[in-house]
Amino acid sequence: MAARRDIAPFLQRLRAFLLGREHTVALRFEDGLADRTQPPPEIPYPVLRSDCYYHGRDPRRLVAPPVDLVKEQLKIAGDAKPAAASRLPTPGQFYKWD
C-alpha cells in the first residue's frame, strides 16, 4: 500500500494546534474508497422491444408533428352540413354583451 501524502509530522502537529482540530485531508486514497466487488447489473435485453410493458407508456413515442388547426377545421367543415360550415367553433363559453 502506498503511503498517504501529507506534510511533515512537525508541520502536521503545528497545523492541528493552529486549527484547534485534526485536519481532514481532501485527497482520496485506495484504502479510503469502497470495494469494487459489486456484481454487474442485470438489465433485460432489449429494453424497448414491442412486447415490453414500458413500450406503451413511453412518452417519447407519443410525440407527433404539430397539427394545423385551419386545415383540420376545413376538413371538419367539409364533412359536416353546409349550415355548420359558416360558424367556426369557439373555445369555452361565449357571452353576447349586446
Coordinates of C-alpha atoms in Angstrom, one line a residue:
M1 CA 0.0 0.0 0.0
A2 CA 1.3 3.4 -0.9
A3 CA 1.9 5.9 1.9
R4 CA -0.6 8.8 2.2
R5 CA 0.7 12.1 1.1
D6 CA 0.8 14.9 3.6
I7 CA 3.2 17.4 5.1
A8 CA 5.9 16.6 7.6
P9 CA 4.9 15.4 11.1
F10 CA 6.1 18.6 12.8
L11 CA 4.0 20.7 10.4
Q12 CA 1.0 18.4 11.0
R13 CA 1.2 19.0 14.7
L14 CA 1.6 22.8 14.2
R15 CA -1.4 22.8 11.8
A16 CA -3.5 20.8 14.3
F17 CA -2.6 23.3 17.1
L18 CA -3.4 26.3 15.0
L19 CA -6.7 24.8 13.6
G20 CA -7.7 23.6 17.1
R21 CA -8.7 20.2 15.5
E22 CA -7.2 17.5 13.3
H23 CA -7.1 18.4 9.6
T24 CA -9.0 16.2 7.2
V25 CA -7.0 15.5 4.1
A26 CA -9.1 16.1 0.9
L27 CA -7.1 13.6 -1.2
R28 CA -8.6 10.2 -1.9
F29 CA -6.6 7.1 -1.5
E30 CA -7.3 3.5 -2.2
D31 CA -7.8 2.3 1.4
G32 CA -10.5 5.0 1.9
L33 CA -12.6 4.1 -1.1
A34 CA -15.4 1.4 -1.4
D35 CA -14.5 -2.0 -2.7
R36 CA -15.2 -2.7 -6.4
T37 CA -16.8 -6.1 -5.8
Q38 CA -20.4 -5.3 -6.7
P39 CA -21.9 -7.7 -9.3
P40 CA -22.8 -6.2 -12.7
P41 CA -26.4 -5.1 -13.1
E42 CA -29.0 -7.5 -14.8
I43 CA -30.7 -5.4 -17.5
P44 CA -33.3 -7.2 -19.6
Y45 CA -32.4 -7.2 -23.3
P46 CA -33.7 -5.4 -25.3
V47 CA -35.3 -2.8 -23.1
L48 CA -37.7 -1.1 -25.7
R49 CA -39.0 -4.0 -27.7
S50 CA -42.6 -4.1 -28.7
D51 CA -43.8 -6.6 -26.1
C52 CA -42.2 -4.8 -23.3
Y53 CA -44.7 -3.2 -20.8
Y54 CA -42.9 0.1 -21.0
H55 CA -43.4 0.4 -24.7
G56 CA -47.0 1.6 -24.4
R57 CA -46.1 4.1 -21.7
D58 CA -43.0 5.7 -23.3
P59 CA -43.8 9.4 -23.7
R60 CA -41.2 9.7 -26.5
R61 CA -43.5 7.6 -28.7
L62 CA -46.4 10.0 -28.2
V63 CA -44.7 12.9 -29.9
A64 CA -46.2 13.9 -33.2
P65 CA -45.8 16.7 -35.6
P66 CA -47.8 19.9 -34.9
V67 CA -51.5 19.9 -36.1
D68 CA -52.6 22.7 -38.4
L69 CA -55.9 23.8 -36.9
V70 CA -57.1 25.6 -40.0
K71 CA -56.7 22.5 -42.2
E72 CA -58.4 20.4 -39.5
Q73 CA -61.3 22.9 -39.3
L74 CA -61.7 23.0 -43.0
K75 CA -61.7 19.2 -43.2
I76 CA -64.4 19.0 -40.4
A77 CA -66.4 21.8 -42.2
G78 CA -66.2 19.9 -45.5
D79 CA -67.5 16.7 -43.8
A80 CA -70.3 18.5 -41.9
K81 CA -73.5 20.1 -43.1
P82 CA -73.3 23.4 -45.1
A83 CA -75.0 25.4 -42.3
A84 CA -72.4 24.3 -39.7
A85 CA -69.5 25.4 -42.0
S86 CA -70.3 29.1 -41.7
R87 CA -69.8 29.1 -38.0
L88 CA -66.4 28.0 -36.6
P89 CA -66.3 26.6 -33.1
T90 CA -65.1 28.9 -30.3
P91 CA -63.3 27.8 -27.2
G92 CA -65.2 27.9 -23.9
Q93 CA -68.4 29.8 -23.1
F94 CA -69.5 32.6 -25.4
Y95 CA -71.4 35.6 -23.9
K96 CA -73.2 38.1 -26.1
W97 CA -72.8 41.5 -24.5
D98 CA -75.4 43.3 -26.6

